[in-house]
mmCIF file of C-alpha atoms in Angstrom:
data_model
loop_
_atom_site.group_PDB
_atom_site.id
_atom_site.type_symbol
_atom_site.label_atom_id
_atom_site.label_comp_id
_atom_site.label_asym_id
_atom_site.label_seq_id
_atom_site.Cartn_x
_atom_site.Cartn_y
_atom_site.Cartn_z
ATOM 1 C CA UNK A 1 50.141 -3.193 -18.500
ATOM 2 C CA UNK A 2 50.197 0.311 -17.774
ATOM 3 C CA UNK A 3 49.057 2.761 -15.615
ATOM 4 C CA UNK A 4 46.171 3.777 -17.330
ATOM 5 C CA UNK A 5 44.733 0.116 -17.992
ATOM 6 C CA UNK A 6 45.574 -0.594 -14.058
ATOM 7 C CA UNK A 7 43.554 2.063 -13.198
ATOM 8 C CA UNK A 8 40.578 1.844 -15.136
ATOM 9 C CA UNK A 9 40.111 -1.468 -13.899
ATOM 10 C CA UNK A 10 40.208 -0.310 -10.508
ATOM 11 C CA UNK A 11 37.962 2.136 -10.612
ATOM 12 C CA UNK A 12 35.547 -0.504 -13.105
ATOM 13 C CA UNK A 13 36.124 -3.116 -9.437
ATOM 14 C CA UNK A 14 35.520 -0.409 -7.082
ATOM 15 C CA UNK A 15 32.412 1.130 -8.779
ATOM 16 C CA UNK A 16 30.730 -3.056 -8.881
ATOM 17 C CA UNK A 17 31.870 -3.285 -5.135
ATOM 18 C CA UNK A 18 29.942 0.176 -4.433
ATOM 19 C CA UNK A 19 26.876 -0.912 -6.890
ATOM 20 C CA UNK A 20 26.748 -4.506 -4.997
ATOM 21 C CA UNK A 21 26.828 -2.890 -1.389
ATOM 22 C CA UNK A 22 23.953 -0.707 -2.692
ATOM 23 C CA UNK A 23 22.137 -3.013 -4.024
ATOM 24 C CA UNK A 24 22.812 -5.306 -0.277
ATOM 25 C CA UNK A 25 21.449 -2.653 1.729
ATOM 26 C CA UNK A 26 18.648 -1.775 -0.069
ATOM 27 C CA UNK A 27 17.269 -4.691 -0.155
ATOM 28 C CA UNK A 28 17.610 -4.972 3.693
ATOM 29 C CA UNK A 29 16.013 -1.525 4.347
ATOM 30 C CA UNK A 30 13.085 -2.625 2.223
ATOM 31 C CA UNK A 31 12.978 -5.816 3.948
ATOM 32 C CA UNK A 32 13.042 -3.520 7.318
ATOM 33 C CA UNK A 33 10.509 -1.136 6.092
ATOM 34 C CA UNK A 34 7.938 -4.063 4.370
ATOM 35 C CA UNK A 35 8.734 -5.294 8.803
ATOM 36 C CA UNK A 36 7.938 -2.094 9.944
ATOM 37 C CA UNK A 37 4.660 -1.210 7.638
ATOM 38 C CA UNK A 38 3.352 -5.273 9.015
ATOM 39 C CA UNK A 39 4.040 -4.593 12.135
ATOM 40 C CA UNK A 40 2.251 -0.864 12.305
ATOM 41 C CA UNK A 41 -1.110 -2.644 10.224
ATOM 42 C CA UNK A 42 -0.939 -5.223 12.816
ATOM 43 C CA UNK A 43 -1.427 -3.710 15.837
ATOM 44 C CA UNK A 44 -3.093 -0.593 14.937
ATOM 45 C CA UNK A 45 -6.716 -2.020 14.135
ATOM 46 C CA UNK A 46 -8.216 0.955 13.336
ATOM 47 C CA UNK A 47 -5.916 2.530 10.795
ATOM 48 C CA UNK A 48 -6.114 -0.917 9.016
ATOM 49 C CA UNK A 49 -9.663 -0.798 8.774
ATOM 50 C CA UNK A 50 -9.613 2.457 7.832
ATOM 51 C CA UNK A 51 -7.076 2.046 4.636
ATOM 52 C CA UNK A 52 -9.308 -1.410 3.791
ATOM 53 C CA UNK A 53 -12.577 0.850 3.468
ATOM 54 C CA UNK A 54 -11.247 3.675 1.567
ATOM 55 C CA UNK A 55 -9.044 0.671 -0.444
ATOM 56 C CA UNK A 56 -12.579 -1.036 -1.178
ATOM 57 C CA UNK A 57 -14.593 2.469 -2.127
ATOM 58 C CA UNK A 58 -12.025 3.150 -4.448
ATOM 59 C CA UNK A 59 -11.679 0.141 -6.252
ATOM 60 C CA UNK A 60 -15.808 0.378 -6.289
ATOM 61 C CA UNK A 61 -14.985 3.844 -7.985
ATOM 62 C CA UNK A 62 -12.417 2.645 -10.267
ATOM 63 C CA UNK A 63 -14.395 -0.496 -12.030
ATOM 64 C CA UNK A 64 -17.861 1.569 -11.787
ATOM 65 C CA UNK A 65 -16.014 3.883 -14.188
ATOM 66 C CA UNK A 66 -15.190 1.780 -16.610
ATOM 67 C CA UNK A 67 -17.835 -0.578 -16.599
ATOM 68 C CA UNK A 68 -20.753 -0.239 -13.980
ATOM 69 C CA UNK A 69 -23.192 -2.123 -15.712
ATOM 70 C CA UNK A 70 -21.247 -5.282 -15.065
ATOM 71 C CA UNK A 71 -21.315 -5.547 -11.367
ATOM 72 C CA UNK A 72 -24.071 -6.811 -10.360
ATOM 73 C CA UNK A 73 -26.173 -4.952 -6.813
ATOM 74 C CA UNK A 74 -25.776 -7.981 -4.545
ATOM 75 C CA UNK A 75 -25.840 -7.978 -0.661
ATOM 76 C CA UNK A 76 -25.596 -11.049 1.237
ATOM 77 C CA UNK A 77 -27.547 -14.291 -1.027
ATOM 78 C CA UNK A 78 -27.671 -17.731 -1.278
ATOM 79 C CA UNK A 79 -27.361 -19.226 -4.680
ATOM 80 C CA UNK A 80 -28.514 -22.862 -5.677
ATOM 81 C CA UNK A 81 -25.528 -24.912 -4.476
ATOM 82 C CA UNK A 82 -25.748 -23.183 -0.993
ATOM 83 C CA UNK A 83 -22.239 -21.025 -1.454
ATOM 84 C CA UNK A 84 -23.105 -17.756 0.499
ATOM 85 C CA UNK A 85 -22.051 -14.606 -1.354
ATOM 86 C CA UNK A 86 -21.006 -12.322 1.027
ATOM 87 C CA UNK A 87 -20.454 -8.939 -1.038
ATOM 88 C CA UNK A 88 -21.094 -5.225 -0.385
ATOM 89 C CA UNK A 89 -23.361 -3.796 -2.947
ATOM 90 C CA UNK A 90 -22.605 -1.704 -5.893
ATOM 91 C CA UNK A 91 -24.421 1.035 -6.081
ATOM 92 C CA UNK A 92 -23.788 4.349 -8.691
ATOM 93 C CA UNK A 93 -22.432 6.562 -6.081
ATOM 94 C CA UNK A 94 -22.052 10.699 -7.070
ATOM 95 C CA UNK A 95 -18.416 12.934 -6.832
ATOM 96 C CA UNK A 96 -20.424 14.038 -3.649
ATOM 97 C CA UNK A 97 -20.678 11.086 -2.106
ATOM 98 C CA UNK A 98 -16.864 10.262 -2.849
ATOM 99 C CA UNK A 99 -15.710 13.633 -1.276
ATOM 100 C CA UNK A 100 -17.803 13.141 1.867
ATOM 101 C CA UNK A 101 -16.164 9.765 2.186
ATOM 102 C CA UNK A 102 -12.967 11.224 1.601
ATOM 103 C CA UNK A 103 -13.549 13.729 4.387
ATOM 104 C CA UNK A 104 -14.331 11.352 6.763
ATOM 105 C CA UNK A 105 -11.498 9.353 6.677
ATOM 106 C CA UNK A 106 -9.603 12.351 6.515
ATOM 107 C CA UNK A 107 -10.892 13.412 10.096
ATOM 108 C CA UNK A 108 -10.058 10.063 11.366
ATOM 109 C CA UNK A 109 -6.993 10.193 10.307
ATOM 110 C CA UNK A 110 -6.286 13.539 11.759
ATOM 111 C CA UNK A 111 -8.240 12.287 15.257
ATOM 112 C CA UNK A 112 -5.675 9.718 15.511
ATOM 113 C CA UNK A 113 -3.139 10.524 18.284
ATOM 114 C CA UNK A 114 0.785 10.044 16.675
ATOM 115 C CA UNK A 115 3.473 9.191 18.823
ATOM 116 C CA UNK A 116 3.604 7.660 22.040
ATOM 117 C CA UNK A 117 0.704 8.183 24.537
ATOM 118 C CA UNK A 118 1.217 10.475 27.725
ATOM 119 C CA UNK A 119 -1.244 10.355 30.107
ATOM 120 C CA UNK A 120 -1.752 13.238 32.328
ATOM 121 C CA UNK A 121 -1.133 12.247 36.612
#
């Protein structure tokens, strides 16, 4: 063997040692920040609440787009077996309507006090 083959397969063993310690801590920071994004949805009520709303309008948005004549304007019915269907309605809903929403949720987003709270003595 000589020097050249010796050191190519040094550098081929050091760059899968680098690639698998890569791979290792990635993997553990996206376990850490999955952790960390559970944690912050958990005990923040409101911010939760406020992603599941603007989540729900804009899948409404989304399907009404493509298809709006296949959801059906339910609120809360009984059908004939007694299963209670518990949906909001869908209703056509104009680029006005959508900005407003996105306004809103926009201030309450900006209301919402970051970092620890300090209260004044």
């Amino acid at each position: 063997m000589e020097f050249s083959d010796t050191y190519r397969e040094q550098v081929i063993l050091s760059r899968s040692d680098r690639s698998r310690r890569a791979m290792f801590w990635s993997r553990i920071l996206g376990i850490l920040l999955m952790l960390l994004v559970a944690v912050i949805l958990r005990t923040e009520p409101q911010l939760r609440s406020d992603l599941l709303r603007v989540g729900i309008e804009t899948a409404m948005k989304l399907t009404q787009r493509y298809d709006p004549q296949a959801l059906p304007v339910r609120g809360s019915e009984e059908t004939e077996n007694g299963v209670r269907i518990n949906r909001p309605g869908t209703f056509p809903r104009s680029t006005d309507d959508v900005l407003e929403t996105a306004r809103e949720v926009g201030k309450r987003l900006s209301a919402r006090p970051v970092g620890p709270s300090v209260e004044a003595d």
